[in-house]
Amino acid sequence: MTTGPRIAVPAGGVGAARFLRGLRIAAPDAQITVIGNTADDITLFGLRVCPDLDTVMYTLGGGIAEDQGWGRADESFHVAEELAVYGAGPDWFTLGDRDLATHVIRTQMLSAGYPLSAVTAALCERWSPGVSLLPMSDDRVETHVVIEDAGAPGGQRAVHFQEYWVRLHARPRAIDVVPVGVEDAKPGPGVLEAIATADVVLLPPSNPVVSIGTILAVPGIRAALTDTAAPVIGVSPIVGGAPVRGMADRLLEAIGVESTAAAVARHYGPELLDGWLVDERDGGLVDDVAALGIACRAVPLMMSDPQAAAQMARAAMDLAGAGRPA
Ligand code: GDP
Ligand code: CA
């Protein structure tokens, strides 16, 4: 029996999930291990919510609300309505009835003492995502964003990433992005092994700061990626000088990185990246990226449907073949 390539994919939410769906089409016999960002996780109404893990699980498992990109298809909101009648907050984070079942099970298992990796594996038994979905860490890491706030002492305050992103729509200027707890976090079971034994590592078009950035900040993960014999190929989430969806530019600004496909490649750096895909309309940046010592190609990078995402995944695998270090 022949087995396909082992592919490791550090992943955020919507951008990663859509890319992974394409990768499964492009490389149907591959053994794909997803290293999921958990620093967006939040506890609401006593329930542990893991938005990025769930977005990957629902998208690959066929349960995603397709147009929205996150949350469940065919969703209702009776519980949220009842909570609002009780005056219980927050009211800015949407929790649908079907989605809530996932968070109830997760919280129950965590309370019983199971690590998040075991809980995620149990949830994936239902969804059969066709990949191994590993949390980046079983330890708690929470991204906080330091924002300007004229009313706060010192003119600034820190808020949970979800409050900044969902409630405040990334409008206040972000001064700093802090993955709280990351320096004490250990990579989750299987994470370093998946990177070390991979034939290819792909960085999907995920947020470079709060998705890929936090995964890289878990001690040991960046080193595993720079040390692995596998080529590491990234796909730009920035197209034509702006994020395709969302407000990633606001966070790039906070860490002093320009919102261009070339600046993000430079931020990751040639120690990490062997190859980088930019969108066709950023073809003028290919030489700049190549000058950094990173193989670069311009291809269509809009994931308008799963086939378009599959084409992107094929381009990334092609570049991995071409860019494999001797
Ligand atoms: P989140 O956790 O849901 O924000 O998702 P990710 O971190 O995985 O991805 C967010 C990033 O995906 C954003 O920076 C978007 O610009 C990028 N993105 C979303 N859709 C596309 C697409 O069709 N093409 C490309 N190139 N990037 C995309
Ligand atoms: Ca996310």
PDB file of N, CA and C in Angstrom, residues 223-286:
ATOM      1  N   ALA A 223      11.196  26.716  16.267  1.00  0.00           N
ATOM      2  CA  ALA A 223      12.459  25.990  16.061  1.00  0.00           C
ATOM      3  C   ALA A 223      12.213  24.700  15.278  1.00  0.00           C
ATOM      4  N   ALA A 224      11.109  24.017  15.586  1.00  0.00           N
ATOM      5  CA  ALA A 224      10.806  22.779  14.848  1.00  0.00           C
ATOM      6  C   ALA A 224      10.601  23.083  13.368  1.00  0.00           C
ATOM      7  N   LEU A 225       9.977  24.232  13.081  1.00  0.00           N
ATOM      8  CA  LEU A 225       9.714  24.601  11.682  1.00  0.00           C
ATOM      9  C   LEU A 225      10.987  25.035  10.960  1.00  0.00           C
ATOM     10  N   THR A 226      11.893  25.674  11.670  1.00  0.00           N
ATOM     11  CA  THR A 226      13.129  26.079  11.007  1.00  0.00           C
ATOM     12  C   THR A 226      14.086  24.884  10.878  1.00  0.00           C
ATOM     13  N   ASP A 227      13.936  23.889  11.768  1.00  0.00           N
ATOM     14  CA  ASP A 227      14.843  22.732  11.750  1.00  0.00           C
ATOM     15  C   ASP A 227      14.381  21.597  10.843  1.00  0.00           C
ATOM     16  N   THR A 228      13.078  21.537  10.531  1.00  0.00           N
ATOM     17  CA  THR A 228      12.577  20.386   9.800  1.00  0.00           C
ATOM     18  C   THR A 228      13.210  20.309   8.409  1.00  0.00           C
ATOM     19  N   ALA A 229      13.407  19.059   7.949  1.00  0.00           N
ATOM     20  CA  ALA A 229      13.962  18.866   6.607  1.00  0.00           C
ATOM     21  C   ALA A 229      12.928  19.203   5.540  1.00  0.00           C
ATOM     22  N   ALA A 230      11.657  19.259   5.919  1.00  0.00           N
ATOM     23  CA  ALA A 230      10.590  19.506   4.944  1.00  0.00           C
ATOM     24  C   ALA A 230      10.604  20.954   4.464  1.00  0.00           C
ATOM     25  N   PRO A 231      10.309  21.175   3.174  1.00  0.00           N
ATOM     26  CA  PRO A 231      10.138  22.548   2.732  1.00  0.00           C
ATOM     27  C   PRO A 231       8.914  23.174   3.400  1.00  0.00           C
ATOM     28  N   VAL A 232       9.034  24.445   3.765  1.00  0.00           N
ATOM     29  CA  VAL A 232       7.928  25.190   4.380  1.00  0.00           C
ATOM     30  C   VAL A 232       7.450  26.219   3.364  1.00  0.00           C
ATOM     31  N   ILE A 233       6.204  26.057   2.931  1.00  0.00           N
ATOM     32  CA  ILE A 233       5.654  26.914   1.880  1.00  0.00           C
ATOM     33  C   ILE A 233       4.462  27.681   2.431  1.00  0.00           C
ATOM     34  N   GLY A 234       4.467  28.991   2.262  1.00  0.00           N
ATOM     35  CA  GLY A 234       3.369  29.821   2.772  1.00  0.00           C
ATOM     36  C   GLY A 234       2.523  30.385   1.648  1.00  0.00           C
ATOM     37  N   VAL A 235       1.269  30.679   1.995  1.00  0.00           N
ATOM     38  CA  VAL A 235       0.314  31.285   1.063  1.00  0.00           C
ATOM     39  C   VAL A 235      -0.096  32.640   1.634  1.00  0.00           C
ATOM     40  N   SER A 236       0.051  33.686   0.851  1.00  0.00           N
ATOM     41  CA  SER A 236      -0.198  35.024   1.396  1.00  0.00           C
ATOM     42  C   SER A 236      -1.678  35.270   1.698  1.00  0.00           C
ATOM     43  N   PRO A 237      -1.981  35.743   2.916  1.00  0.00           N
ATOM     44  CA  PRO A 237      -3.356  36.159   3.235  1.00  0.00           C
ATOM     45  C   PRO A 237      -3.619  37.596   2.785  1.00  0.00           C
ATOM     46  N   ILE A 238      -2.548  38.264   2.344  1.00  0.00           N
ATOM     47  CA  ILE A 238      -2.683  39.654   1.894  1.00  0.00           C
ATOM     48  C   ILE A 238      -2.634  39.650   0.369  1.00  0.00           C
ATOM     49  N   VAL A 239      -3.640  40.240  -0.222  1.00  0.00           N
ATOM     50  CA  VAL A 239      -3.751  40.297  -1.683  1.00  0.00           C
ATOM     51  C   VAL A 239      -3.992  41.756  -2.078  1.00  0.00           C
ATOM     52  N   GLY A 240      -3.149  42.258  -2.969  1.00  0.00           N
ATOM     53  CA  GLY A 240      -3.331  43.638  -3.415  1.00  0.00           C
ATOM     54  C   GLY A 240      -3.260  44.642  -2.277  1.00  0.00           C
ATOM     55  N   GLY A 241      -2.431  44.354  -1.273  1.00  0.00           N
ATOM     56  CA  GLY A 241      -2.231  45.311  -0.191  1.00  0.00           C
ATOM     57  C   GLY A 241      -3.288  45.306   0.891  1.00  0.00           C
ATOM     58  N   ALA A 242      -4.192  44.314   0.886  1.00  0.00           N
ATOM     59  CA  ALA A 242      -5.233  44.255   1.921  1.00  0.00           C
ATOM     60  C   ALA A 242      -5.576  42.800   2.228  1.00  0.00           C
ATOM     61  N   PRO A 243      -6.046  42.538   3.464  1.00  0.00           N
ATOM     62  CA  PRO A 243      -6.501  41.181   3.751  1.00  0.00           C
ATOM     63  C   PRO A 243      -7.727  40.870   2.899  1.00  0.00           C
ATOM     64  N   VAL A 244      -7.843  39.626   2.479  1.00  0.00           N
ATOM     65  CA  VAL A 244      -8.975  39.257   1.625  1.00  0.00           C
ATOM     66  C   VAL A 244     -10.283  39.387   2.398  1.00  0.00           C
ATOM     67  N   ARG A 245     -10.274  38.956   3.651  1.00  0.00           N
ATOM     68  CA  ARG A 245     -11.418  39.205   4.514  1.00  0.00           C
ATOM     69  C   ARG A 245     -10.892  39.452   5.923  1.00  0.00           C
ATOM     70  N   GLY A 246     -11.670  40.161   6.712  1.00  0.00           N
ATOM     71  CA  GLY A 246     -11.236  40.456   8.067  1.00  0.00           C
ATOM     72  C   GLY A 246     -10.351  41.683   8.128  1.00  0.00           C
ATOM     73  N   MET A 247      -9.721  41.879   9.277  1.00  0.00           N
ATOM     74  CA  MET A 247      -9.024  43.131   9.565  1.00  0.00           C
ATOM     75  C   MET A 247      -7.571  42.874   9.944  1.00  0.00           C
ATOM     76  N   ALA A 248      -6.958  41.878   9.306  1.00  0.00           N
ATOM     77  CA  ALA A 248      -5.589  41.497   9.675  1.00  0.00           C
ATOM     78  C   ALA A 248      -4.623  42.670   9.553  1.00  0.00           C
ATOM     79  N   ASP A 249      -4.936  43.626   8.660  1.00  0.00           N
ATOM     80  CA  ASP A 249      -4.056  44.787   8.480  1.00  0.00           C
ATOM     81  C   ASP A 249      -3.919  45.600   9.774  1.00  0.00           C
ATOM     82  N   ARG A 250      -4.985  45.623  10.594  1.00  0.00           N
ATOM     83  CA  ARG A 250      -4.944  46.392  11.843  1.00  0.00           C
ATOM     84  C   ARG A 250      -3.922  45.780  12.813  1.00  0.00           C
ATOM     85  N   LEU A 251      -3.821  44.465  12.783  1.00  0.00           N
ATOM     86  CA  LEU A 251      -2.896  43.785  13.696  1.00  0.00           C
ATOM     87  C   LEU A 251      -1.478  43.807  13.149  1.00  0.00           C
ATOM     88  N   LEU A 252      -1.346  43.726  11.821  1.00  0.00           N
ATOM     89  CA  LEU A 252      -0.010  43.852  11.224  1.00  0.00           C
ATOM     90  C   LEU A 252       0.577  45.216  11.564  1.00  0.00           C
ATOM     91  N   GLU A 253      -0.269  46.239  11.496  1.00  0.00           N
ATOM     92  CA  GLU A 253       0.156  47.598  11.841  1.00  0.00           C
ATOM     93  C   GLU A 253       0.674  47.631  13.281  1.00  0.00           C
ATOM     94  N   ALA A 254      -0.033  46.921  14.172  1.00  0.00           N
ATOM     95  CA  ALA A 254       0.352  46.926  15.592  1.00  0.00           C
ATOM     96  C   ALA A 254       1.744  46.327  15.803  1.00  0.00           C
ATOM     97  N   ILE A 255       2.138  45.361  14.955  1.00  0.00           N
ATOM     98  CA  ILE A 255       3.475  44.770  15.127  1.00  0.00           C
ATOM     99  C   ILE A 255       4.475  45.362  14.127  1.00  0.00           C
ATOM    100  N   GLY A 256       4.051  46.435  13.432  1.00  0.00           N
ATOM    101  CA  GLY A 256       4.988  47.157  12.573  1.00  0.00           C
ATOM    102  C   GLY A 256       5.291  46.470  11.259  1.00  0.00           C
ATOM    103  N   VAL A 257       4.333  45.702  10.746  1.00  0.00           N
ATOM    104  CA  VAL A 257       4.521  45.042   9.454  1.00  0.00           C
ATOM    105  C   VAL A 257       3.522  45.638   8.463  1.00  0.00           C
ATOM    106  N   GLU A 258       4.032  46.034   7.308  1.00  0.00           N
ATOM    107  CA  GLU A 258       3.176  46.595   6.254  1.00  0.00           C
ATOM    108  C   GLU A 258       2.202  45.537   5.744  1.00  0.00           C
ATOM    109  N   SER A 259       1.040  45.978   5.264  1.00  0.00           N
ATOM    110  CA  SER A 259       0.072  45.022   4.716  1.00  0.00           C
ATOM    111  C   SER A 259       0.333  44.791   3.237  1.00  0.00           C
ATOM    112  N   THR A 260       1.443  44.094   2.971  1.00  0.00           N
ATOM    113  CA  THR A 260       1.704  43.634   1.609  1.00  0.00           C
ATOM    114  C   THR A 260       2.153  42.181   1.699  1.00  0.00           C
ATOM    115  N   ALA A 261       1.970  41.465   0.593  1.00  0.00           N
ATOM    116  CA  ALA A 261       2.367  40.058   0.559  1.00  0.00           C
ATOM    117  C   ALA A 261       3.871  39.927   0.797  1.00  0.00           C
ATOM    118  N   ALA A 262       4.666  40.882   0.313  1.00  0.00           N
ATOM    119  CA  ALA A 262       6.115  40.806   0.479  1.00  0.00           C
ATOM    120  C   ALA A 262       6.525  41.086   1.923  1.00  0.00           C
ATOM    121  N   ALA A 263       5.846  42.040   2.558  1.00  0.00           N
ATOM    122  CA  ALA A 263       6.207  42.372   3.947  1.00  0.00           C
ATOM    123  C   ALA A 263       5.897  41.209   4.881  1.00  0.00           C
ATOM    124  N   VAL A 264       4.812  40.483   4.612  1.00  0.00           N
ATOM    125  CA  VAL A 264       4.488  39.328   5.461  1.00  0.00           C
ATOM    126  C   VAL A 264       5.531  38.230   5.264  1.00  0.00           C
ATOM    127  N   ALA A 265       5.966  38.022   4.017  1.00  0.00           N
ATOM    128  CA  ALA A 265       7.034  37.038   3.761  1.00  0.00           C
ATOM    129  C   ALA A 265       8.308  37.435   4.507  1.00  0.00           C
ATOM    130  N   ARG A 266       8.635  38.723   4.483  1.00  0.00           N
ATOM    131  CA  ARG A 266       9.844  39.204   5.174  1.00  0.00           C
ATOM    132  C   ARG A 266       9.698  38.999   6.677  1.00  0.00           C
ATOM    133  N   HIS A 267       8.474  39.234   7.185  1.00  0.00           N
ATOM    134  CA  HIS A 267       8.204  39.048   8.610  1.00  0.00           C
ATOM    135  C   HIS A 267       8.435  37.585   9.016  1.00  0.00           C
ATOM    136  N   TYR A 268       7.950  36.647   8.229  1.00  0.00           N
ATOM    137  CA  TYR A 268       8.215  35.227   8.542  1.00  0.00           C
ATOM    138  C   TYR A 268       9.698  34.922   8.364  1.00  0.00           C
ATOM    139  N   GLY A 269      10.275  35.441   7.309  1.00  0.00           N
ATOM    140  CA  GLY A 269      11.719  35.342   7.103  1.00  0.00           C
ATOM    141  C   GLY A 269      12.166  34.080   6.394  1.00  0.00           C
ATOM    142  N   PRO A 270      13.350  34.148   5.763  1.00  0.00           N
ATOM    143  CA  PRO A 270      13.883  33.012   5.003  1.00  0.00           C
ATOM    144  C   PRO A 270      14.313  31.836   5.884  1.00  0.00           C
ATOM    145  N   GLU A 271      14.528  32.043   7.194  1.00  0.00           N
ATOM    146  CA  GLU A 271      14.858  30.902   8.070  1.00  0.00           C
ATOM    147  C   GLU A 271      13.647  29.980   8.161  1.00  0.00           C
ATOM    148  N   LEU A 272      12.462  30.597   8.133  1.00  0.00           N
ATOM    149  CA  LEU A 272      11.231  29.821   8.267  1.00  0.00           C
ATOM    150  C   LEU A 272      10.712  29.355   6.913  1.00  0.00           C
ATOM    151  N   LEU A 273      10.653  30.288   5.963  1.00  0.00           N
ATOM    152  CA  LEU A 273       9.985  30.024   4.683  1.00  0.00           C
ATOM    153  C   LEU A 273      10.965  29.594   3.610  1.00  0.00           C
ATOM    154  N   ASP A 274      10.627  28.495   2.915  1.00  0.00           N
ATOM    155  CA  ASP A 274      11.362  28.133   1.699  1.00  0.00           C
ATOM    156  C   ASP A 274      10.658  28.670   0.466  1.00  0.00           C
ATOM    157  N   GLY A 275       9.333  28.802   0.560  1.00  0.00           N
ATOM    158  CA  GLY A 275       8.586  29.298  -0.584  1.00  0.00           C
ATOM    159  C   GLY A 275       7.370  30.105  -0.158  1.00  0.00           C
ATOM    160  N   TRP A 276       6.903  30.960  -1.057  1.00  0.00           N
ATOM    161  CA  TRP A 276       5.799  31.875  -0.729  1.00  0.00           C
ATOM    162  C   TRP A 276       4.979  32.110  -1.988  1.00  0.00           C
ATOM    163  N   LEU A 277       3.683  31.926  -1.872  1.00  0.00           N
ATOM    164  CA  LEU A 277       2.794  32.221  -2.991  1.00  0.00           C
ATOM    165  C   LEU A 277       2.144  33.577  -2.786  1.00  0.00           C
ATOM    166  N   VAL A 278       2.191  34.400  -3.814  1.00  0.00           N
ATOM    167  CA  VAL A 278       1.470  35.677  -3.798  1.00  0.00           C
ATOM    168  C   VAL A 278       0.401  35.610  -4.889  1.00  0.00           C
ATOM    169  N   ASP A 279      -0.585  36.494  -4.789  1.00  0.00           N
ATOM    170  CA  ASP A 279      -1.639  36.516  -5.796  1.00  0.00           C
ATOM    171  C   ASP A 279      -1.100  37.096  -7.105  1.00  0.00           C
ATOM    172  N   GLU A 280      -1.767  36.715  -8.183  1.00  0.00           N
ATOM    173  CA  GLU A 280      -1.390  37.220  -9.519  1.00  0.00           C
ATOM    174  C   GLU A 280      -1.232  38.736  -9.558  1.00  0.00           C
ATOM    175  N   ARG A 281      -2.158  39.418  -8.865  1.00  0.00           N
ATOM    176  CA  ARG A 281      -2.087  40.886  -8.952  1.00  0.00           C
ATOM    177  C   ARG A 281      -0.907  41.450  -8.170  1.00  0.00           C
ATOM    178  N   ASP A 282      -0.244  40.595  -7.368  1.00  0.00           N
ATOM    179  CA  ASP A 282       0.973  41.004  -6.668  1.00  0.00           C
ATOM    180  C   ASP A 282       2.226  40.474  -7.371  1.00  0.00           C
ATOM    181  N   GLY A 283       2.086  40.142  -8.664  1.00  0.00           N
ATOM    182  CA  GLY A 283       3.213  39.601  -9.418  1.00  0.00           C
ATOM    183  C   GLY A 283       4.443  40.488  -9.362  1.00  0.00           C
ATOM    184  N   GLY A 284       4.236  41.783  -9.201  1.00  0.00           N
ATOM    185  CA  GLY A 284       5.351  42.731  -9.116  1.00  0.00           C
ATOM    186  C   GLY A 284       6.197  42.552  -7.871  1.00  0.00           C
ATOM    187  N   LEU A 285       5.706  41.743  -6.904  1.00  0.00           N
ATOM    188  CA  LEU A 285       6.456  41.553  -5.656  1.00  0.00           C
ATOM    189  C   LEU A 285       7.330  40.300  -5.676  1.00  0.00           C
ATOM    190  N   VAL A 286       7.174  39.476  -6.735  1.00  0.00           N
ATOM    191  CA  VAL A 286       7.881  38.187  -6.766  1.00  0.00           C
ATOM    192  C   VAL A 286       9.392  38.379  -6.626  1.00  0.00           C
TER     193      VAL A 286
END
